[in-house]
Coordinates of C-alpha atoms and ligand atoms in Angstrom, one line a residue:
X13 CA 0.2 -29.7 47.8
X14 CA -2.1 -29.3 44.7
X15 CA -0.6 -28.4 41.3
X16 CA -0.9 -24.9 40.2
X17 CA -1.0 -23.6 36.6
X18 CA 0.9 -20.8 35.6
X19 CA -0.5 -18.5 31.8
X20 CA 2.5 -16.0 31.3
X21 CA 1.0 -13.2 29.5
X22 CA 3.3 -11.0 27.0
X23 CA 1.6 -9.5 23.7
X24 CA -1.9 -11.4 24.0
X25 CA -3.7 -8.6 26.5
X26 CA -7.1 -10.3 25.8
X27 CA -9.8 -12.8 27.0
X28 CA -11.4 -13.5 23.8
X29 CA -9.5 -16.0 21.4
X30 CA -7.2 -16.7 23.6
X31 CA -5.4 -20.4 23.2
X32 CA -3.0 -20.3 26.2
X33 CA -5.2 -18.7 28.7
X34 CA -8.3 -21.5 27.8
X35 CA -5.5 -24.0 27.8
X36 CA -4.4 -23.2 31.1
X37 CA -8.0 -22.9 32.8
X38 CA -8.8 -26.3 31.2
X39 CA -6.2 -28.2 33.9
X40 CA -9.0 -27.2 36.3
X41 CA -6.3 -26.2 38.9
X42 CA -5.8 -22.9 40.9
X43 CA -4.0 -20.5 38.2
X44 CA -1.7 -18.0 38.3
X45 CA -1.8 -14.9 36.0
X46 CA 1.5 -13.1 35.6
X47 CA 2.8 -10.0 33.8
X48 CA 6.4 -9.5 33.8
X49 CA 7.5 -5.7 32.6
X50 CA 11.3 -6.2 31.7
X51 CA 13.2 -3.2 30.7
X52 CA 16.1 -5.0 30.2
X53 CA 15.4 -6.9 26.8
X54 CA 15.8 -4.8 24.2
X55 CA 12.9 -3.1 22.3
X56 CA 11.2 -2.8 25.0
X57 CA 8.3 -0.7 25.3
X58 CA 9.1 2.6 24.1
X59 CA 7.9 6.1 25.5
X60 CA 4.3 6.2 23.8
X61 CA 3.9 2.1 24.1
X62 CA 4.5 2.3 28.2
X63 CA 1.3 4.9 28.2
X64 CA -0.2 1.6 26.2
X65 CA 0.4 -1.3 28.0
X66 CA -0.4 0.8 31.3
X67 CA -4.0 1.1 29.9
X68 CA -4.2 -1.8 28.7
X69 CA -3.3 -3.9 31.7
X70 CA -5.9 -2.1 33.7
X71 CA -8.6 -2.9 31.3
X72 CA -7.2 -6.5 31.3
X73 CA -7.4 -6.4 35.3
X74 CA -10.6 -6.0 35.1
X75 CA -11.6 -8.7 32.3
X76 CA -9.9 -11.1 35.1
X77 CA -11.5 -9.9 38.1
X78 CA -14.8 -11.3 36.3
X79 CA -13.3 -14.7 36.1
X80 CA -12.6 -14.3 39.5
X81 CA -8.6 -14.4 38.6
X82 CA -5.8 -11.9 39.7
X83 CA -3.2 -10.4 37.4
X84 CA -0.1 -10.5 39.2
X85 CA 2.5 -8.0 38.0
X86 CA 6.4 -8.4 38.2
X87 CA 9.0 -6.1 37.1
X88 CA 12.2 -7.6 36.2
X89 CA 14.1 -11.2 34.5
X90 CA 10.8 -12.4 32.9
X91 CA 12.9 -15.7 32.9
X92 CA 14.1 -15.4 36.6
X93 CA 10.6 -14.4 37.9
X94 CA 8.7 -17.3 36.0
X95 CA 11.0 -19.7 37.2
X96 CA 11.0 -18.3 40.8
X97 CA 7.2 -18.5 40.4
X98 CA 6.7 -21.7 39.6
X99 CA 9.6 -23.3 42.0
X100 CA 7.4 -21.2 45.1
X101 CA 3.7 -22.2 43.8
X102 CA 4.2 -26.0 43.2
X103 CA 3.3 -25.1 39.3
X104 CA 2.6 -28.2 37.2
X105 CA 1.8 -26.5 33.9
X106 CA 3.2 -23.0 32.4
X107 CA 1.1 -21.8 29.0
X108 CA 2.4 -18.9 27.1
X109 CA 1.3 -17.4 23.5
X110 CA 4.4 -16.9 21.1
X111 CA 6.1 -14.0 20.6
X112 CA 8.8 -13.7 17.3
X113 CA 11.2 -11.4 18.0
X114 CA 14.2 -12.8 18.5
X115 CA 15.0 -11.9 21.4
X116 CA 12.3 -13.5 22.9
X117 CA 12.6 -16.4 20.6
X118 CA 16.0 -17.3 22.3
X119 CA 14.9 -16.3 26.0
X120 CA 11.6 -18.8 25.7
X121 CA 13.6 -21.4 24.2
X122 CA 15.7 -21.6 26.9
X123 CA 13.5 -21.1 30.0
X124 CA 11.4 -23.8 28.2
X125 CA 14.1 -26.1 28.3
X126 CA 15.3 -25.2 32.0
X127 CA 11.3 -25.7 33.4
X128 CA 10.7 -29.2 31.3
X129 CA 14.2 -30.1 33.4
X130 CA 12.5 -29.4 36.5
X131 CA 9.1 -31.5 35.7
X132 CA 7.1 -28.9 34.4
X133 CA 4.9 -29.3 31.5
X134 CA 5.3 -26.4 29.3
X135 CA 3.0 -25.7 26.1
X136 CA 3.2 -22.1 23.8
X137 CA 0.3 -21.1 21.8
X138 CA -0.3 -19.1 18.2
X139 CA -2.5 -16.2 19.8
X140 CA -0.5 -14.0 16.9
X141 CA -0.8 -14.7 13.3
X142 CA -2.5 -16.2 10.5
X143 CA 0.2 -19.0 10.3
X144 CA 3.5 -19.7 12.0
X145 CA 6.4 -18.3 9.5
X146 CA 7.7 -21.7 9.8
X147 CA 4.3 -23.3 8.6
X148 CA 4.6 -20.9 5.3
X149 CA 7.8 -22.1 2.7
X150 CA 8.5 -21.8 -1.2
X151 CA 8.7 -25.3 -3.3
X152 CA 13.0 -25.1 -2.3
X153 CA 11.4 -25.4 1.4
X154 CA 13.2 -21.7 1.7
X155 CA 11.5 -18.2 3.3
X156 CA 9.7 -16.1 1.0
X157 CA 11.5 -13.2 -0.3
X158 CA 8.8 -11.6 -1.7
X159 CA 5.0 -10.3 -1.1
X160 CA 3.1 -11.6 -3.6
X161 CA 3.7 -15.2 -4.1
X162 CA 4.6 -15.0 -0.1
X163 CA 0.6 -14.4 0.1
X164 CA -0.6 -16.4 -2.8
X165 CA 1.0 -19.2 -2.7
X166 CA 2.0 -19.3 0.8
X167 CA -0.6 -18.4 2.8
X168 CA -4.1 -18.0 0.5
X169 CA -3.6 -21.5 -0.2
X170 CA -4.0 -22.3 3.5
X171 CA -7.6 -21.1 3.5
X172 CA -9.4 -19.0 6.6
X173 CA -8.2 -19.3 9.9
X174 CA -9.9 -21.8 12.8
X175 CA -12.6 -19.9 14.3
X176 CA -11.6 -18.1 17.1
X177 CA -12.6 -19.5 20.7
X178 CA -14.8 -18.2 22.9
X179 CA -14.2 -15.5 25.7
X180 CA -13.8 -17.9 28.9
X181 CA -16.6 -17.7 31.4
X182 CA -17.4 -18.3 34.6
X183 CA -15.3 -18.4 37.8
X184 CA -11.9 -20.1 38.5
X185 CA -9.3 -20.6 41.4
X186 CA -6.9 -18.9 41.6
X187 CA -4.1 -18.0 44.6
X188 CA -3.3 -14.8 46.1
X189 CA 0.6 -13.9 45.8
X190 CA 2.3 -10.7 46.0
X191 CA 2.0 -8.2 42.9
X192 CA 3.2 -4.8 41.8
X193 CA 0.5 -2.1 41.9
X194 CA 0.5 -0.7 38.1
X195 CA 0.7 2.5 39.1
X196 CA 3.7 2.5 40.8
X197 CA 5.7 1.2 37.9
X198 CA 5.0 4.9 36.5
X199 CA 4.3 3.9 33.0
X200 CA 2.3 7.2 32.3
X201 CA 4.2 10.6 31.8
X202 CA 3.3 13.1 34.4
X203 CA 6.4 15.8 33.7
X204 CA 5.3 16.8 30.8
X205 CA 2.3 15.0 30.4
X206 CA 2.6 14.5 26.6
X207 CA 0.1 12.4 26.1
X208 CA -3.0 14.0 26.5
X209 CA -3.6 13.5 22.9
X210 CA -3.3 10.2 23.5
X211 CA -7.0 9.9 24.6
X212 CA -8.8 9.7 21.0
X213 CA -7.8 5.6 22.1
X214 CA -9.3 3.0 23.8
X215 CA -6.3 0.5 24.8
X216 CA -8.1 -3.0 25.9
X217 CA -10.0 -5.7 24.3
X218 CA -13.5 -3.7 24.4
X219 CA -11.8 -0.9 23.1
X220 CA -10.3 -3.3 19.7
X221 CA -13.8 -4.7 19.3
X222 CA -15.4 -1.4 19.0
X223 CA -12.3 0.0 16.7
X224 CA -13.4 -3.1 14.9
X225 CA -16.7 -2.7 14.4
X226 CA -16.2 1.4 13.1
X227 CA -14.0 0.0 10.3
X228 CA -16.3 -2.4 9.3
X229 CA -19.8 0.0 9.4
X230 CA -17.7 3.4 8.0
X231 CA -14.4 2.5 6.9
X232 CA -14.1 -1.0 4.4
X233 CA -16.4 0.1 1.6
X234 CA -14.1 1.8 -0.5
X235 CA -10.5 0.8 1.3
X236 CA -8.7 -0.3 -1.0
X237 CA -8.7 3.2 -2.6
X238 CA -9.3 5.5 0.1
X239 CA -6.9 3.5 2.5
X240 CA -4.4 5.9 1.0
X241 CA -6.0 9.3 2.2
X242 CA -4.7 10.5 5.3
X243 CA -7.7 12.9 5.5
X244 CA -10.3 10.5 5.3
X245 CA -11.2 7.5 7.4
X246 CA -10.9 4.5 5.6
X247 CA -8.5 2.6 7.7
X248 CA -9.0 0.3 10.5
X249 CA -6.5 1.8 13.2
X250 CA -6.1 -1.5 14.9
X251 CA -2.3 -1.7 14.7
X252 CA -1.4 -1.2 18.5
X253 CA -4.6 -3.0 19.1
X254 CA -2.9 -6.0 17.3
X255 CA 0.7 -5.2 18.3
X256 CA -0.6 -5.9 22.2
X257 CA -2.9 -9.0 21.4
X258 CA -6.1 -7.1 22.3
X259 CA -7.9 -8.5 19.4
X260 CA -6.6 -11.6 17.2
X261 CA -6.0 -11.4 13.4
X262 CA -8.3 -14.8 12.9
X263 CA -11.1 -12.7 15.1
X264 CA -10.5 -9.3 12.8
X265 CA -10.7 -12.5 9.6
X266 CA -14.2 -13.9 10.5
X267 CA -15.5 -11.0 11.6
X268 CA -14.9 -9.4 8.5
X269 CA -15.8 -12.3 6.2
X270 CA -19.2 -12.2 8.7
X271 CA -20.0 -8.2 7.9
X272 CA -19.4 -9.0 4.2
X273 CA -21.8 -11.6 3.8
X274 CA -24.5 -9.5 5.8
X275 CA -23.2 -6.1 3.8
X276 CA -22.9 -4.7 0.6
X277 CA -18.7 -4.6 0.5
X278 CA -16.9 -5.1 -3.1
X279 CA -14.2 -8.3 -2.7
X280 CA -11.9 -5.6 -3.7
X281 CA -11.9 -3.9 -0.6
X282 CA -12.4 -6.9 1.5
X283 CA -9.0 -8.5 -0.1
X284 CA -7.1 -5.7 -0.3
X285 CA -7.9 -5.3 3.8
X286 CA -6.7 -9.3 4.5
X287 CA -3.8 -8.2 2.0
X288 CA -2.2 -5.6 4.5
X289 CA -3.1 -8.0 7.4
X290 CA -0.8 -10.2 5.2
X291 CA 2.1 -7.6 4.9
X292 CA 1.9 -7.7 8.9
X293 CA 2.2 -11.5 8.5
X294 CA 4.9 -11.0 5.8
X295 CA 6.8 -8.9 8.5
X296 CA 6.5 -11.5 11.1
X297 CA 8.4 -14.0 7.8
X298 CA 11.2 -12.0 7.5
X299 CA 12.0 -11.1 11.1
X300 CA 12.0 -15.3 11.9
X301 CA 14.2 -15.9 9.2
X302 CA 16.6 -12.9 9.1
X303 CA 16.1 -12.1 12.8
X304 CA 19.0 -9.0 11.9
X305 CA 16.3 -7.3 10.5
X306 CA 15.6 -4.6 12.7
X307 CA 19.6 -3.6 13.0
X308 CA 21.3 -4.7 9.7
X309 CA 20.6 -3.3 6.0
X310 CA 18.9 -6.9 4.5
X311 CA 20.9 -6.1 1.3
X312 CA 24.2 -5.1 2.3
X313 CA 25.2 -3.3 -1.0
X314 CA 23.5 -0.5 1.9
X315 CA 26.2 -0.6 4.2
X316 CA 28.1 1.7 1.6
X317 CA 25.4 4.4 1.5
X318 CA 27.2 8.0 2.2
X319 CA 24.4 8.5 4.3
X320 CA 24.8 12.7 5.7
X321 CA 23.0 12.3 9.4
X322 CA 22.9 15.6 10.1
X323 CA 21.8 16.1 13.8
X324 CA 20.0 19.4 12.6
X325 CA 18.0 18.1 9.8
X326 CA 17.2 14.9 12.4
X327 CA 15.5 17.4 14.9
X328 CA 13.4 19.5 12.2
X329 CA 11.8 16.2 11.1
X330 CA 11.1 14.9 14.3
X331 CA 9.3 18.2 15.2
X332 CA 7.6 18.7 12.0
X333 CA 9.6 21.5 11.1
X334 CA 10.9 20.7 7.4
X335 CA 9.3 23.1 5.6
X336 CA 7.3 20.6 4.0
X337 CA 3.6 20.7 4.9
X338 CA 2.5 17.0 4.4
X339 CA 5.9 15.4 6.5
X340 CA 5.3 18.3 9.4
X341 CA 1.9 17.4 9.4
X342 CA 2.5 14.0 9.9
X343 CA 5.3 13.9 12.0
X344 CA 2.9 16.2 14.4
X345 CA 0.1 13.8 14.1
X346 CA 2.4 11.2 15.5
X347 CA 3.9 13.3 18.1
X348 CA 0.0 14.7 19.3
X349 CA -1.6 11.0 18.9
X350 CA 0.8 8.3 18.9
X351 CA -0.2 7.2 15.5
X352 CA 0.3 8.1 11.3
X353 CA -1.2 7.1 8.5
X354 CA 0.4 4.2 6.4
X355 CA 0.4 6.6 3.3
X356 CA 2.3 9.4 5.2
X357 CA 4.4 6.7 6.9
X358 CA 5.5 6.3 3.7
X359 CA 6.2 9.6 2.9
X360 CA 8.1 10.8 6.0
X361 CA 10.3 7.7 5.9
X362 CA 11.7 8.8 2.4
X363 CA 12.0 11.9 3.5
X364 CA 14.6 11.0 6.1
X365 CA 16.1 8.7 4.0
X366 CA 16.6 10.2 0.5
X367 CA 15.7 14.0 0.8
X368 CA 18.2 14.1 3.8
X369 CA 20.3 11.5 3.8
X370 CA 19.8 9.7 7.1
X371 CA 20.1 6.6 7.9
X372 CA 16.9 4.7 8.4
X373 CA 18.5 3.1 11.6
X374 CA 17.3 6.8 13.4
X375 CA 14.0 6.9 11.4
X376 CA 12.8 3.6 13.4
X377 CA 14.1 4.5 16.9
X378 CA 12.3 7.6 16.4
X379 CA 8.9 5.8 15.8
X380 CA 10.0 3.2 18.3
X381 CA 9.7 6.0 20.9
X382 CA 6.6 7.7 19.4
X383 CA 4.4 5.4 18.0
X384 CA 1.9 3.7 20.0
X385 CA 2.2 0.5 17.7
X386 CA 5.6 -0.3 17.6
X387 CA 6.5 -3.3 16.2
X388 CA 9.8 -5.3 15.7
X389 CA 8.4 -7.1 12.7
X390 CA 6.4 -4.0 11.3
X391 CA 8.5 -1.3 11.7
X392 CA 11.7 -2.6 10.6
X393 CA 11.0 -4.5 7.6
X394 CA 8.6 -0.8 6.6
X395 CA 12.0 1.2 6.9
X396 CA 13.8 -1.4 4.9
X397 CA 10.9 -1.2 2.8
X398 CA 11.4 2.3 2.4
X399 CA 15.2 2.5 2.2
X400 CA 15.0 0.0 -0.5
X401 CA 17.4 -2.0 1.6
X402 CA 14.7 -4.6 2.5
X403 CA 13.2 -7.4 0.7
X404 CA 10.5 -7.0 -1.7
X405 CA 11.3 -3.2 -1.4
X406 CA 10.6 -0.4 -3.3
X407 CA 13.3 0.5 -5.5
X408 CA 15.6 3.2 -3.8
X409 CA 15.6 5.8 -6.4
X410 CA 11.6 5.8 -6.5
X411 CA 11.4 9.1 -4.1
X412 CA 8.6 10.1 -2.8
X413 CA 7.7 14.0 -3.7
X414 CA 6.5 15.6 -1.2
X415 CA 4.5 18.0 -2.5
X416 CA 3.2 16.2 -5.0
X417 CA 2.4 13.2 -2.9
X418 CA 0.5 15.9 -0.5
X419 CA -1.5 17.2 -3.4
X420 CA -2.7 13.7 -4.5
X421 CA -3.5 12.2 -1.1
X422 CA -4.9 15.5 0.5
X423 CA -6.4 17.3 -2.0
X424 CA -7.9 19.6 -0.1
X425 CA -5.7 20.4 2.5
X426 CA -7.5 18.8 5.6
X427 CA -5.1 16.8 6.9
X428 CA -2.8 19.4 6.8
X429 CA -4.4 22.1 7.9
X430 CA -5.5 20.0 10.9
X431 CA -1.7 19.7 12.1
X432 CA -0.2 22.7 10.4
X433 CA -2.5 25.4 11.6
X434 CA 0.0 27.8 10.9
X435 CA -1.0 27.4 7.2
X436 CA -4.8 27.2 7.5
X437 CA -5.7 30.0 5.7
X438 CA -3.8 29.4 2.8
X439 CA -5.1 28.3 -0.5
X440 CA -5.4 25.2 -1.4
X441 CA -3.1 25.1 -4.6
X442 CA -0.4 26.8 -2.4
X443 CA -1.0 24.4 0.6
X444 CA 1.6 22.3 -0.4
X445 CA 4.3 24.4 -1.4
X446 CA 4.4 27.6 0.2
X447 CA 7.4 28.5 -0.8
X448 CA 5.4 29.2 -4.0
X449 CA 3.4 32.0 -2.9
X450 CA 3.0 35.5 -3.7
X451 CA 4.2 38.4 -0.8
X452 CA 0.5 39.0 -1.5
X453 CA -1.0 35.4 -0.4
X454 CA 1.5 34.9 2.3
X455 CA 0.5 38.1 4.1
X456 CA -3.4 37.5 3.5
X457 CA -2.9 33.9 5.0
X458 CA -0.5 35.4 8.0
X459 CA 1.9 33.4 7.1
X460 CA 5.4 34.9 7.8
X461 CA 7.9 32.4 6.4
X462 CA 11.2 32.0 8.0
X463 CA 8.8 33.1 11.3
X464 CA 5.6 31.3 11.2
X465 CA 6.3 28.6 9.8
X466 CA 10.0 27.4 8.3
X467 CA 11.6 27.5 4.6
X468 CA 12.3 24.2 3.4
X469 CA 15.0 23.1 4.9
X470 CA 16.7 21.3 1.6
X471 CA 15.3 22.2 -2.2
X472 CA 13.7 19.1 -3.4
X473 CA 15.0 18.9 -6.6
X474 CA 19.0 19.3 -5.7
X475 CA 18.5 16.2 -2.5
X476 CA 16.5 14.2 -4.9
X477 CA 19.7 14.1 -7.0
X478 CA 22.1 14.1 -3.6
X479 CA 19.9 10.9 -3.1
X480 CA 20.8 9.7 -6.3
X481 CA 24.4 9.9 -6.3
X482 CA 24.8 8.4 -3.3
X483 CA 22.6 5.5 -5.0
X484 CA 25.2 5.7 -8.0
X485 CA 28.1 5.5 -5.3
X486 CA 26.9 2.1 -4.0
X487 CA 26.4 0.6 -6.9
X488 CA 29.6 1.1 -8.6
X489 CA 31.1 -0.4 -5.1
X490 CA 29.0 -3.8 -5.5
Ligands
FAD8 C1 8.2 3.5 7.9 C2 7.0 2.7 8.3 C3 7.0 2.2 9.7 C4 6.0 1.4 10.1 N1 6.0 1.0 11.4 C5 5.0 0.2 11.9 C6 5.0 -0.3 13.2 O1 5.9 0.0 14.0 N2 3.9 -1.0 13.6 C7 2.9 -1.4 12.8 O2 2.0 -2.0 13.2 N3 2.9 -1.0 11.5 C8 3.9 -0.2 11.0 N4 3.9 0.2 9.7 C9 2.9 -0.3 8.8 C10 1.6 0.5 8.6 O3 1.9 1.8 8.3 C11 0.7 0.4 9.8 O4 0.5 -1.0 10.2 C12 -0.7 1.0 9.5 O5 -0.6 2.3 9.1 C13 -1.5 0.9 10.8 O6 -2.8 1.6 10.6 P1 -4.1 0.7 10.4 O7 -4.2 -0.2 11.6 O8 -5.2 1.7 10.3 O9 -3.9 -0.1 9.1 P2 -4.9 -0.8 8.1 O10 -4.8 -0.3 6.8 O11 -6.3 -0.8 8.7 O12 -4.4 -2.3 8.1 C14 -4.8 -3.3 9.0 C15 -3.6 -3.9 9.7 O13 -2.7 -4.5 8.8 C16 -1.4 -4.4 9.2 N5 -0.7 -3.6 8.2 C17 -1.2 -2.6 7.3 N6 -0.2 -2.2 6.5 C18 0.9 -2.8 6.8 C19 2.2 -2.7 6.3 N7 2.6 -1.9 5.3 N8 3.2 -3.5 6.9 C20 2.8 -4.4 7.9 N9 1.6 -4.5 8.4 C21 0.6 -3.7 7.9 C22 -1.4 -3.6 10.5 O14 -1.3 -4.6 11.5 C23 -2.7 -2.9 10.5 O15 -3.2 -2.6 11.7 C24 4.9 1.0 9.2 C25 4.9 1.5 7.9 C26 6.0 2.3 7.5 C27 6.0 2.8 6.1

């Protein structure tokens, strides 16, 4: 019976640059493509991520079919269904790209070890990052604590990454075994279909590329600056392209460095880009070496915080009803598209934090659900960020005002009046802080407050110093 390769796909939903599929073509052997959905690990896709990955594996299907290969879909043990796999198909060799959370870590580790025991030759791939986080270590031989020298010295240092390899061509053997059909695993909402403003995205590789290619023509001349304006399109958008694999961070590198020589773009911008691809990197850094990150305050002075976690308060931010133009506004553009702006990320995670006291732990379930890029790594070492319970974080009593963090980042008003029509029509001075308007400027703008649109629902000043003492509180405990 003739050996059978088997590439185990997970967060690399791509044909281009990709090290374990090309290594697992290259055994010139019938190949078997497999994608195992398993609901049991946790993190697993959340709400907005299933509609995601269900688009994404149908653009992949058909990136296959040119190959001539077959994406086989399970639903299940990823463990027990690669293991059944490659006991039933005579499989010689099993390829995989790595994933880091840690989780996963422990669950390949293992099924690694059981395959090798049965003969099989088993090889995993960086299809991910810039550099493994073990590959990146201070003069002690420790993790890096901290951003900067973590991308000076640690990674810069390093230099570009390989070029990436070329999209496989041609056609290859596969064998025909039993798979799922996608739609049946119902990964789209249907009752209520809340996604339909969902569709501003391409999920898939030719939809990255493209998204790619936009940044580099309209958005990287001027980033590092304009990267902050939530009105204006200056970012790249690529994160759930990245968080699935449909494009590779050393692609995104060349490509960039490529545009730059052809193009006029300042250094500035270009550095300040690979910079926030390295605070993606950083992420992946602290999640392999303090793999409690998504669950556990880093610094654990936090675990004394009086937080309030008020159910109440909870719901008005999720539904972008605080009373505060700038967080409603982005908490709708997340709930309409899947996606928010790093600056207003920012913004809104403070909010929950320090203006009403709740614990960060319900800030990132919230955008685990929501947010079309969810990520272990990113989102949990951002909201320690945030908290200022995290490493390298920003100090906890720096808290973010929102109104004037709203005035400075959309001066005039278009973000929020895009997701806040409710206060189109009011000035732009008054945009940010309604509360602040004349009877006069309310009416003329039809804006009833209390009706129309809510009253704050805390006073800025008196939670800022509610924030505060609670700050005070854990630091006389240490
Ligand atoms: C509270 C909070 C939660 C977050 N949760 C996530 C998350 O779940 N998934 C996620 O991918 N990012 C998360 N981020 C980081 C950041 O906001 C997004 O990566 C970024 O907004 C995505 O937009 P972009 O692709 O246009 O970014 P660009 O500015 O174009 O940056 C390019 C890429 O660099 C990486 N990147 C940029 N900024 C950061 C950052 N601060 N930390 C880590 N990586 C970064 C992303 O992969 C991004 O796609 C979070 C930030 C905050 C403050």
């Amino acid at each position: 019976m003739q050996g059978v390769t088997l590439y185990w796909l997970r967060q690399d939903l791509r044909l281009h640059d990709n090290p374990a599929l090309c290594a697992a073509l290259a055994h010139n052997q019938p190949v078997i493509v497999v994608y195992v959905l398993d609901e049991s690990a946790d993190w697993s896709p959340g709400g907005a991520q299933k509609w995601w990955l269900h688009h994404s594996l149908s653009a992949l299907q058909t990136g296959l079919e040119k190959l001539n290969l077959k994406l086989t879909l399970k639903r299940g043990d990823s463990s027990q269904i690669i293991e059944k796999l490659a006991q039933q198909h005579n499989v010689t060799h099993v390829h995989w790209n790595r994933c880091y959370e840690p989780q996963a870590i422990a669950r390949d580790t293992e099924l690694k070890q059981k395959l090798q025991t049965q003969g099989v030759t088993v090889a995993s791939h960086n299809s991910a990052l810039l550099h493994e986080p073990w590959e990146i270590s201070t003069k002690d031989g420790g993790p890096y604590k901290v951003f900067t020298p973590f991308w000076r010295k640690g990674c810069l240092p390093k230099g570009a990454p390989a070029q990436p390899l070329a999209t496989p061509a041609g056609s290859y053997k596969t064998i025909d075994i039993t798979s799922d059909d996608l739609d049946q695993w119902q990964l789209l909402p249907t009752t209520p279909n809340w996604s339909t403003g969902f569709n501003v995205w391409q999920p898939g590789e030719v939809g990255a590329q493209q998204r790619l290619t936009d940044f580099l023509e309209n958005g990287l001349s001027g980033y590092k600056e304009l990267r902050n304006r939530p009105d204006l399109p200056h970012v790249s958008r690529l994160s759930a392209h990245l968080h699935f694999g449909e494009i590779s961070v050393a692609d995104i590198w060349h490509q960039t460095e490529a545009y730059c020589a052809a193009h006029d773009v300042s250094n500035t911008d270009k550095d300040h880009f690979f910079s926030e691809l390295g605070w993606r990197e950083f992420s992946y850094h602290l999640l392999y070496h303090f793999p409690t990150l998504p669950t556990e305050n880093w610094k654990s002075t936090f675990n004394d915080y009086p937080w309030a976690d008020d159910e109440g308060w909870l719901q008005a931010w999720q539904r972008g009803q605080t009373g505060y133009p700038i967080v409603d506004a982005a908490m709708r553009e997340l709930w309409t598209t899947g996606w928010m702006h790093n600056r207003t990320r920012m913004v809104v995670a403070s909010f929950l934090i320090k203006h009403l006291r709740i614990h960060w732990k319900h800030g990132t379930a919230w955008f685990w659900d929501t947010l079309l890029d969810a990520d272990l790594a990113n989102n949990s070492a951002s909201w320690q960020w945030v908290a200022g319970s995290g490493a390298d974080a920003s100090p906890y009593f720096r808290i973010f005002n929102p109104i004037t963090q709203g005035e400075k980042f959309d001066p005039k008003g278009d973000y929020v009046r895009q997701w806040v029509p409710e206060l189109a029509k009011l000035p732009n001075e008054l945009l940010h802080k309604p509360w602040e308007a004349a009877p006069i400027d309310l009416l003329q703008a039809g804006v009833k407050l209390g009706e129309t649109y809510p009253h704050p629902i805390v006073d800025h000043q008196t939670a800022r110093n509610a924030a505060l003492a609670g700050y005070e509180h854990i630091k006389k405990a240490r």
